mmCIF file of C-alpha atoms in Angstrom:
data_model
loop_
_atom_site.group_PDB
_atom_site.id
_atom_site.type_symbol
_atom_site.label_atom_id
_atom_site.label_comp_id
_atom_site.label_asym_id
_atom_site.label_seq_id
_atom_site.Cartn_x
_atom_site.Cartn_y
_atom_site.Cartn_z
ATOM 1 C CA MET A 74 0.000 0.000 0.000
ATOM 2 C CA SER A 75 1.434 3.406 -0.858
ATOM 3 C CA THR A 76 2.249 5.657 2.018
ATOM 4 C CA ALA A 77 0.383 8.929 1.862
ATOM 5 C CA GLY A 78 2.490 11.541 3.526
ATOM 6 C CA PRO A 79 2.546 15.232 4.284
ATOM 7 C CA ALA A 80 1.557 16.204 0.721
ATOM 8 C CA LEU A 81 -1.848 14.520 1.059
ATOM 9 C CA ALA A 82 -2.287 15.960 4.559
ATOM 10 C CA ASP A 83 -1.576 19.465 3.197
ATOM 11 C CA GLU A 84 -4.059 18.876 0.372
ATOM 12 C CA ILE A 85 -6.682 17.799 2.905
ATOM 13 C CA GLN A 86 -6.148 20.947 4.934
ATOM 14 C CA GLU A 87 -6.553 23.048 1.780
ATOM 15 C CA GLN A 88 -9.773 21.185 0.905
ATOM 16 C CA ILE A 89 -11.192 21.775 4.379
ATOM 17 C CA GLU A 90 -10.257 25.468 4.300
ATOM 18 C CA LEU A 91 -11.796 25.863 0.831
ATOM 19 C CA GLY A 92 -14.902 24.013 2.025
ATOM 20 C CA LEU A 93 -15.177 26.421 4.961
ATOM 21 C CA ASP A 94 -14.715 29.435 2.661
ATOM 22 C CA LEU A 95 -17.418 28.130 0.321
ATOM 23 C CA TYR A 96 -19.733 27.507 3.281
ATOM 24 C CA GLN A 97 -19.204 31.049 4.543
ATOM 25 C CA GLU A 98 -19.974 32.304 1.021
ATOM 26 C CA GLN A 99 -23.203 30.240 1.228
ATOM 27 C CA ASP A 100 -22.152 28.119 -1.751
ATOM 28 C CA TYR A 101 -23.356 25.012 0.071
ATOM 29 C CA GLY A 102 -23.228 22.537 -2.808
ATOM 30 C CA ALA A 103 -19.600 23.353 -3.598
ATOM 31 C CA ALA A 104 -18.758 23.298 0.124
ATOM 32 C CA ILE A 105 -20.244 19.816 0.488
ATOM 33 C CA THR A 106 -18.329 18.563 -2.557
ATOM 34 C CA GLU A 107 -15.018 19.940 -1.287
ATOM 35 C CA LEU A 108 -15.546 18.543 2.210
ATOM 36 C CA GLU A 109 -16.523 15.125 0.804
ATOM 37 C CA PHE A 110 -13.239 15.045 -1.123
ATOM 38 C CA ALA A 111 -11.447 15.890 2.129
ATOM 39 C CA ILE A 112 -13.283 13.100 3.976
ATOM 40 C CA ASN A 113 -12.345 10.566 1.290
ATOM 41 C CA ASP A 114 -8.696 11.633 1.458
ATOM 42 C CA ILE A 115 -8.752 11.324 5.261
ATOM 43 C CA ARG A 116 -10.111 7.787 4.804
ATOM 44 C CA LYS A 117 -7.135 7.052 2.531
ATOM 45 C CA LEU A 118 -4.734 8.248 5.235
ATOM 46 C CA MET A 119 -6.533 6.109 7.802
ATOM 47 C CA ALA A 120 -6.482 3.096 5.467
ATOM 48 C CA ASN A 121 -2.710 3.426 5.033
ATOM 49 C CA ARG A 122 -2.263 3.272 8.792
ATOM 50 C CA ILE A 123 -4.663 0.352 9.192
ATOM 51 C CA ALA A 124 -2.798 -1.531 6.432
ATOM 52 C CA ASP A 125 0.264 -1.634 8.680
ATOM 53 C CA THR A 126 -1.689 -3.731 11.208
ATOM 54 C CA PHE A 127 -2.155 -6.717 8.864
ATOM 55 C CA PRO A 128 -0.237 -9.797 9.969
ATOM 56 C CA ASP A 129 2.855 -11.029 8.171
ATOM 57 C CA ALA A 130 2.560 -14.198 6.141
ATOM 58 C CA PRO A 131 2.738 -17.439 8.115
ATOM 59 C CA ALA A 132 5.824 -19.603 7.591
ATOM 60 C CA GLY A 133 5.587 -21.220 4.153
ATOM 61 C CA TRP A 134 3.241 -18.537 2.814
ATOM 62 C CA THR A 135 3.691 -15.294 0.844
ATOM 63 C CA ALA A 136 1.696 -12.109 1.465
ATOM 64 C CA ALA A 137 0.570 -9.677 -1.233
ATOM 65 C CA LEU A 138 0.258 -5.942 -0.700
ATOM 66 C CA VAL A 139 -2.748 -4.654 1.238
ATOM 67 C CA GLU A 140 -5.501 -3.246 -0.988
ATOM 68 C CA SER A 141 -7.988 -0.627 0.184
ATOM 69 C CA GLN A 142 -11.506 0.436 -0.748
ATOM 70 C CA SER A 143 -13.185 3.322 1.064
ATOM 71 C CA GLY A 144 -16.507 5.066 0.994
ATOM 72 C CA GLY A 145 -19.397 3.767 -1.057
ATOM 73 C CA GLY A 146 -17.483 2.227 -3.951
ATOM 74 C CA GLY A 147 -16.145 -1.228 -4.681
ATOM 75 C CA MET A 148 -16.610 -3.944 -2.099
ATOM 76 C CA ALA A 149 -17.493 -1.349 0.547
ATOM 77 C CA GLY A 150 -20.527 -0.436 -1.565
ATOM 78 C CA MET A 151 -21.534 -4.080 -1.787
ATOM 79 C CA PHE A 152 -21.556 -4.238 1.991
ATOM 80 C CA GLY A 153 -24.092 -1.471 2.469
ATOM 81 C CA GLY A 154 -22.011 1.552 1.492
ATOM 82 C CA GLY A 155 -19.777 3.677 3.636
ATOM 83 C CA GLY A 156 -16.920 2.481 5.724
ATOM 84 C CA THR A 157 -13.480 1.277 4.828
ATOM 85 C CA MET A 158 -12.413 -2.170 3.661
ATOM 86 C CA LEU A 159 -8.872 -3.470 3.358
ATOM 87 C CA GLN A 160 -7.778 -6.863 2.048
ATOM 88 C CA ARG A 161 -4.574 -8.849 1.838
ATOM 89 C CA ALA A 162 -4.072 -12.113 -0.028
ATOM 90 C CA TYR A 163 -1.726 -14.872 1.130
ATOM 91 C CA THR A 164 -0.641 -17.843 -0.991
ATOM 92 C CA GLN A 165 0.941 -21.068 0.129
ATOM 93 C CA ASP A 166 4.489 -21.374 -1.236
ATOM 94 C CA ASP A 167 4.504 -25.124 -1.911
ATOM 95 C CA GLY A 168 0.813 -25.865 -2.223
ATOM 96 C CA SER A 169 -2.502 -24.545 -3.466
ATOM 97 C CA GLY A 170 -3.660 -22.962 -0.188
ATOM 98 C CA GLN A 171 -5.039 -19.435 -0.340
ATOM 99 C CA LEU A 172 -5.966 -17.036 2.444
ATOM 100 C CA GLU A 173 -7.617 -13.646 2.263
ATOM 101 C CA ALA A 174 -7.569 -11.379 5.296
ATOM 102 C CA SER A 175 -10.020 -8.492 5.322
ATOM 103 C CA LEU A 176 -10.764 -5.693 7.734
ATOM 104 C CA ILE A 177 -13.968 -3.679 7.472
ATOM 105 C CA VAL A 178 -14.560 -0.550 9.559
ATOM 106 C CA ASP A 179 -17.812 1.363 10.081
ATOM 107 C CA SER A 180 -19.891 -0.498 7.504
ATOM 108 C CA PRO A 181 -23.636 -0.991 8.053
ATOM 109 C CA MET A 182 -23.264 -4.710 7.233
ATOM 110 C CA ILE A 183 -21.381 -5.218 10.498
ATOM 111 C CA GLN A 184 -24.639 -4.846 12.444
ATOM 112 C CA GLY A 185 -25.999 -8.045 10.881
ATOM 113 C CA VAL A 186 -22.864 -9.965 11.817
ATOM 114 C CA ALA A 187 -23.026 -8.543 15.344
ATOM 115 C CA ALA A 188 -26.441 -10.144 15.837
ATOM 116 C CA ILE A 189 -24.861 -13.587 15.423
ATOM 117 C CA PHE A 190 -21.881 -12.767 17.648
ATOM 118 C CA ASN A 191 -24.062 -11.438 20.445
ATOM 119 C CA ASN A 192 -26.382 -14.447 20.486
ATOM 120 C CA PRO A 193 -24.789 -17.816 21.399
ATOM 121 C CA ALA A 194 -27.886 -19.669 20.152
ATOM 122 C CA MET A 195 -27.616 -18.028 16.714
ATOM 123 C CA MET A 196 -23.916 -18.860 16.542
ATOM 124 C CA ALA A 197 -24.577 -22.474 17.542
ATOM 125 C CA ALA A 198 -27.245 -22.729 14.827
ATOM 126 C CA GLN A 199 -24.718 -21.925 12.088
ATOM 127 C CA PRO A 200 -23.583 -25.159 10.372
ATOM 128 C CA ASN A 201 -19.925 -26.185 10.832
ATOM 129 C CA THR A 202 -19.374 -23.177 13.104
ATOM 130 C CA GLU A 203 -17.751 -22.880 16.502
ATOM 131 C CA ARG A 204 -16.537 -20.163 18.822
ATOM 132 C CA VAL A 205 -12.775 -19.659 19.177
ATOM 133 C CA ARG A 206 -10.759 -17.275 21.323
ATOM 134 C CA ILE A 207 -8.495 -14.615 19.888
ATOM 135 C CA GLY A 208 -6.857 -13.312 23.035
ATOM 136 C CA ARG A 209 -9.770 -12.304 25.247
ATOM 137 C CA GLU A 210 -12.083 -11.785 22.273
ATOM 138 C CA SER A 211 -14.590 -14.272 20.880
ATOM 139 C CA ALA A 212 -14.325 -15.159 17.219
ATOM 140 C CA MET A 213 -16.399 -17.407 15.003
ATOM 141 C CA LEU A 214 -14.804 -20.208 12.983
ATOM 142 C CA LYS A 215 -16.547 -21.962 10.137
ATOM 143 C CA TRP A 216 -14.679 -25.021 8.853
ATOM 144 C CA GLU A 217 -15.866 -27.129 5.951
ATOM 145 C CA PRO A 218 -13.418 -30.052 5.739
ATOM 146 C CA ASN A 219 -15.094 -31.597 2.683
ATOM 147 C CA ARG A 220 -14.491 -28.333 0.791
ATOM 148 C CA ALA A 221 -11.149 -27.528 2.540
ATOM 149 C CA GLN A 222 -12.486 -24.041 3.347
ATOM 150 C CA ALA A 223 -12.226 -21.991 6.529
ATOM 151 C CA GLU A 224 -13.646 -18.660 7.604
ATOM 152 C CA ALA A 225 -12.531 -17.064 10.884
ATOM 153 C CA THR A 226 -14.322 -13.841 11.852
ATOM 154 C CA LEU A 227 -13.699 -11.448 14.735
ATOM 155 C CA LEU A 228 -15.849 -8.455 15.613
ATOM 156 C CA LEU A 229 -14.205 -5.664 17.623
ATOM 157 C CA ASP A 230 -16.018 -2.870 19.413
ATOM 158 C CA GLY A 231 -19.181 -3.393 17.344
ATOM 159 C CA ARG A 232 -17.711 -1.531 14.345
ATOM 160 C CA ILE A 233 -14.619 -3.413 13.192
ATOM 161 C CA MET A 234 -14.841 -6.787 11.471
ATOM 162 C CA MET A 235 -11.685 -8.790 10.840
ATOM 163 C CA GLN A 236 -11.966 -11.927 8.771
ATOM 164 C CA VAL A 237 -9.677 -14.581 7.326
ATOM 165 C CA LYS A 238 -11.080 -16.803 4.578
ATOM 166 C CA GLY A 239 -9.114 -19.749 3.290
ATOM 167 C CA ARG A 240 -9.483 -22.416 0.662
ATOM 168 C CA ASN A 241 -7.522 -25.499 -0.329
ATOM 169 C CA LEU A 242 -6.483 -25.857 3.321
ATOM 170 C CA GLU A 243 -5.496 -29.008 5.182
ATOM 171 C CA SER A 244 -7.081 -27.634 8.358
ATOM 172 C CA SER A 245 -8.544 -24.421 9.738
ATOM 173 C CA ASP A 246 -5.462 -23.857 11.920
ATOM 174 C CA VAL A 247 -3.637 -21.524 9.521
ATOM 175 C CA ALA A 248 -6.704 -19.246 9.189
ATOM 176 C CA VAL A 249 -7.179 -19.049 12.958
ATOM 177 C CA GLU A 250 -3.459 -18.429 13.532
ATOM 178 C CA LEU A 251 -3.419 -15.609 10.981
ATOM 179 C CA LEU A 252 -6.339 -13.976 12.782
ATOM 180 C CA ARG A 253 -4.545 -14.473 16.128
ATOM 181 C CA ASN A 254 -1.418 -12.787 14.757
ATOM 182 C CA TRP A 255 -3.292 -9.591 13.900
ATOM 183 C CA ASP A 256 -2.277 -6.757 16.240
ATOM 184 C CA LEU A 257 -5.654 -5.971 17.836
ATOM 185 C CA ARG A 258 -4.292 -3.089 19.906
ATOM 186 C CA ALA A 259 -2.882 -1.425 16.772
ATOM 187 C CA VAL A 260 -6.167 -1.992 14.899
ATOM 188 C CA ARG A 261 -8.063 -0.259 17.697
ATOM 189 C CA GLU A 262 -5.572 2.627 17.768
ATOM 190 C CA GLN A 263 -5.668 3.186 14.005
ATOM 191 C CA THR A 264 -9.469 2.990 13.770
ATOM 192 C CA ALA A 265 -10.184 5.098 16.863
ATOM 193 C CA ARG A 266 -12.847 7.727 16.585
#
């Protein structure tokens, strides 16, 4: 992921100042447009910082660069619009295993997932699903051995969803371990409101 530095921060400040000037001139439409550009650029800065929290590749695996989608476009739009989504792919060096780690922040779709997490009966009703611990947090693991697919999902603070999906896996262990290796403290710091 490219590092957005002081140049983008200076551009954001200029956008905010122009937005304020336009607001004071009662040119509300132009003010909204300028401030929305500033908000999107702030999301890019935030995404760059969140990208640094993704775990390194497990031994015997290779990690791709972190990709980001913010606002209402791309995958974020598919998940109800808004929010930020980052993804990183991992491939097994000497096999066909594939993992995809994703982190979604402030998306409306997280509320639906939270309903399952907050209700043990709903979680138990999910086929091939069990609760696992990631530190002191509860995560949900879905393992389909006949399809060699795993999905480990962790919900933090009701607004951050971290997920590792894997296919062509010998077991769910590598997906759970990747989720365990995520720096939860850093994720919380970089997504703080």
